[in-house]
JSON list of C-alpha atoms in Angstrom, two decimals:
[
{"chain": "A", "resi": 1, "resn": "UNK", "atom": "CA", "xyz": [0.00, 0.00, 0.00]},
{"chain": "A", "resi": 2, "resn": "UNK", "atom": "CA", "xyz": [2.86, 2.13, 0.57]},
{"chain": "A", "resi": 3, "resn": "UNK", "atom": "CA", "xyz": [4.73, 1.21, -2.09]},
{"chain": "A", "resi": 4, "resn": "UNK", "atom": "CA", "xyz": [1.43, 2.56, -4.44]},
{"chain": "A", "resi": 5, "resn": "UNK", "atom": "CA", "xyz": [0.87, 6.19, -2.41]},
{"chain": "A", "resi": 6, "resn": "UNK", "atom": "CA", "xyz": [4.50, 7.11, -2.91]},
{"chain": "A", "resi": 7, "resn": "UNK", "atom": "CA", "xyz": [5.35, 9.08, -5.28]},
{"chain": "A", "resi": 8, "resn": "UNK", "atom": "CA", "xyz": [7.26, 6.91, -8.15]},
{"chain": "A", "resi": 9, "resn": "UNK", "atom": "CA", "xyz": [10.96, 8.24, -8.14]},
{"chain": "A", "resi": 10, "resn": "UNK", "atom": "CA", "xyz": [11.13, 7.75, -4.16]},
{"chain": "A", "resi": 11, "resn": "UNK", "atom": "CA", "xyz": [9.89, 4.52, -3.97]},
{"chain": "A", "resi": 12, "resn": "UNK", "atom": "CA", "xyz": [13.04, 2.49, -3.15]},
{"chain": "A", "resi": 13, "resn": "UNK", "atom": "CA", "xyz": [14.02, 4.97, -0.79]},
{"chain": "A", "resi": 14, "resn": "UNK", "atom": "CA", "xyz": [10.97, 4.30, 1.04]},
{"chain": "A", "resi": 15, "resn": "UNK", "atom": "CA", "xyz": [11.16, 0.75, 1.09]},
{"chain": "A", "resi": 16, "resn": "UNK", "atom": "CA", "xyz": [14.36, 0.88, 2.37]},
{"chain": "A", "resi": 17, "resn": "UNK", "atom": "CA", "xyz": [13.68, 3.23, 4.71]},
{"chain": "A", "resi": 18, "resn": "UNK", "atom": "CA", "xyz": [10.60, 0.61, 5.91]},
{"chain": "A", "resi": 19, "resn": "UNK", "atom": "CA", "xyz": [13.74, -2.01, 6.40]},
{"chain": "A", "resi": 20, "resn": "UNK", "atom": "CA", "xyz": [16.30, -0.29, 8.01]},
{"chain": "A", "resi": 21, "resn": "UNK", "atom": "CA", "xyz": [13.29, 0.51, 10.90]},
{"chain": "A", "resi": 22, "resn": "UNK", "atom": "CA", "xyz": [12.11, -2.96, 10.83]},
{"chain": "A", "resi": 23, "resn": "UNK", "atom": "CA", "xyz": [15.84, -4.45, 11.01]},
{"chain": "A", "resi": 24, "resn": "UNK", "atom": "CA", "xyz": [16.79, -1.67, 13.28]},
{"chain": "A", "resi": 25, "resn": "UNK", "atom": "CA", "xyz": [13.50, -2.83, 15.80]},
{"chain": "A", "resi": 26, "resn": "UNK", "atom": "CA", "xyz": [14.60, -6.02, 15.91]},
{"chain": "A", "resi": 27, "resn": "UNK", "atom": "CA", "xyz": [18.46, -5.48, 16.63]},
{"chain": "A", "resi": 28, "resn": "UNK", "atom": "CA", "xyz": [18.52, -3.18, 19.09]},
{"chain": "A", "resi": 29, "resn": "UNK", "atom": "CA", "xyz": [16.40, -4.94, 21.67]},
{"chain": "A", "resi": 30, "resn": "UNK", "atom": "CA", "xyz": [19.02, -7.99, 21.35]},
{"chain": "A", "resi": 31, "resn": "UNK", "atom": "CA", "xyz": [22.10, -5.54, 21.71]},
{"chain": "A", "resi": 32, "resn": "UNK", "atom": "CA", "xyz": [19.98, -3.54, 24.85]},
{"chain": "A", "resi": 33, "resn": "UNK", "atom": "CA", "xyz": [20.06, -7.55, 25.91]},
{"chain": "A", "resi": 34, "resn": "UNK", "atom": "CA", "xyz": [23.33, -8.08, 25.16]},
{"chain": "A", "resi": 35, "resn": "UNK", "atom": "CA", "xyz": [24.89, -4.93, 27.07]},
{"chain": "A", "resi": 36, "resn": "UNK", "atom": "CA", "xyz": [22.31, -5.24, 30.45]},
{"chain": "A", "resi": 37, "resn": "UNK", "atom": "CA", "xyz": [23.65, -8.93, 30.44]},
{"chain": "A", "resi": 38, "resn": "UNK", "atom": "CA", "xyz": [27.39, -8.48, 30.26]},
{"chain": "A", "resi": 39, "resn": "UNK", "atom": "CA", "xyz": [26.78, -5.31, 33.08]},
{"chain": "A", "resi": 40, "resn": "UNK", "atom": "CA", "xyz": [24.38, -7.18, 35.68]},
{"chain": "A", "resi": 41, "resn": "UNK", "atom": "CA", "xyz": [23.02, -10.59, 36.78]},
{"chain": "A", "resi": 42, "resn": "UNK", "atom": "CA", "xyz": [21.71, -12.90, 33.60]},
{"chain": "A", "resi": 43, "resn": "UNK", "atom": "CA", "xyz": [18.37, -13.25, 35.72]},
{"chain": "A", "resi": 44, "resn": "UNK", "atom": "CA", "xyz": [17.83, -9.40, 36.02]},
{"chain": "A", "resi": 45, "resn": "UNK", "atom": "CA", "xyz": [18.53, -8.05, 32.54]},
{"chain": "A", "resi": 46, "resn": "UNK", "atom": "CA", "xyz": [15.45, -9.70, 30.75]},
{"chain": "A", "resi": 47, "resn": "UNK", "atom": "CA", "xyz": [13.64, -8.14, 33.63]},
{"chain": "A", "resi": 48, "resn": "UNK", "atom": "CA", "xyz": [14.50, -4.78, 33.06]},
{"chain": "A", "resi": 49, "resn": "UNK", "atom": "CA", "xyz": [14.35, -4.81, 29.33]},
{"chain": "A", "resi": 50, "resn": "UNK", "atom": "CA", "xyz": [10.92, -6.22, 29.59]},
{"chain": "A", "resi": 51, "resn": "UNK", "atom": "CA", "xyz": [9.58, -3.58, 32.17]},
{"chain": "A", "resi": 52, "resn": "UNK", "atom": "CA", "xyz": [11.47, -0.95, 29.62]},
{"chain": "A", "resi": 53, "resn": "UNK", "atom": "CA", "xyz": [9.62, -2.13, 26.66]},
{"chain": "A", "resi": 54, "resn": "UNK", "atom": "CA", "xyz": [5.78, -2.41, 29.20]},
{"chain": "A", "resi": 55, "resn": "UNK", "atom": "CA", "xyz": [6.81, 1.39, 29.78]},
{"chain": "A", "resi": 56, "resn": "UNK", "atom": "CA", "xyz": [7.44, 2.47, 26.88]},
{"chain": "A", "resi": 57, "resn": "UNK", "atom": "CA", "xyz": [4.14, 0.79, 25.23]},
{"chain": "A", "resi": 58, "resn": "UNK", "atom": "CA", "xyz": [2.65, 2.34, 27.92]},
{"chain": "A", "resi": 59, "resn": "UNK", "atom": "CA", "xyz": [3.75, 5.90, 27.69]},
{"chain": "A", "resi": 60, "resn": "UNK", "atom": "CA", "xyz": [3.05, 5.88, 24.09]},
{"chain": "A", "resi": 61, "resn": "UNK", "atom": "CA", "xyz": [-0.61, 4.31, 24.33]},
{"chain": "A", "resi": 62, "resn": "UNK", "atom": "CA", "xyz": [-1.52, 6.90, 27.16]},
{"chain": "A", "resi": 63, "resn": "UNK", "atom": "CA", "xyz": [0.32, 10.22, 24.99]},
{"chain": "A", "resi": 64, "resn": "UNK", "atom": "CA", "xyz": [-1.93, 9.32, 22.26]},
{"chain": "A", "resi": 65, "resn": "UNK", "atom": "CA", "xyz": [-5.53, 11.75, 22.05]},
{"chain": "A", "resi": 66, "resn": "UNK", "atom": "CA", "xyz": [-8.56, 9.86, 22.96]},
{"chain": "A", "resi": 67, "resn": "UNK", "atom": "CA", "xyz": [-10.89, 10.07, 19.91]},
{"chain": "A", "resi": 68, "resn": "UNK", "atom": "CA", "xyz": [-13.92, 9.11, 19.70]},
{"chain": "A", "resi": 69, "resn": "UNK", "atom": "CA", "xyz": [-14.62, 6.18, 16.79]},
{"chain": "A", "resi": 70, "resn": "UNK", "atom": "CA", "xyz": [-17.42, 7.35, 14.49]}
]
C-alpha cells in the first residue's frame, strides 16, 4: 500500500527506509540484551528490558488523544 501512495521516483528509498526501521526494531532490543547482560546478573537483565519495553508501550498508548470512533 505504501509502495502505491509514494510518489514513483522515491519509492526504493521508502522501502528501504521501511527495512532499516524494521531491522533496526529487531536489533537493538538484542544488543539492549546483550549490554544489560554483560553489566548485571543474567536473571535481572530480561527483567529490566521487559519492564522498559511495558513502559514504553505504555507511555506511548496513554500520549496518544482519545478520539472518539465514528
Amino acid at each position: 500500500m505504501a509502495q502505491r501512495l509514494a510518489d514513483p521516483r522515491h519509492r526504493a528509498d521508502l522501502l528501504s527506509t521501511y527495512f532499516l526501521f524494521a531491522y533496526t526494531g529487531t536489533i537493538v532490543p538484542t544488543l539492549a540484551l546483550g549490554l544489560l547482560d554483560q553489566t548485571m546478573n543474567q536473571d535481572v537483565a530480561p527483567l529490566i528490558l521487559a519492564v522498559a519495553a511495558v513502559a514504553t508501550t505504555l507511555a506511548g498508548a496513554l500520549s496518544r488523544p482519545i478520539n472518539a470512533i465514528t
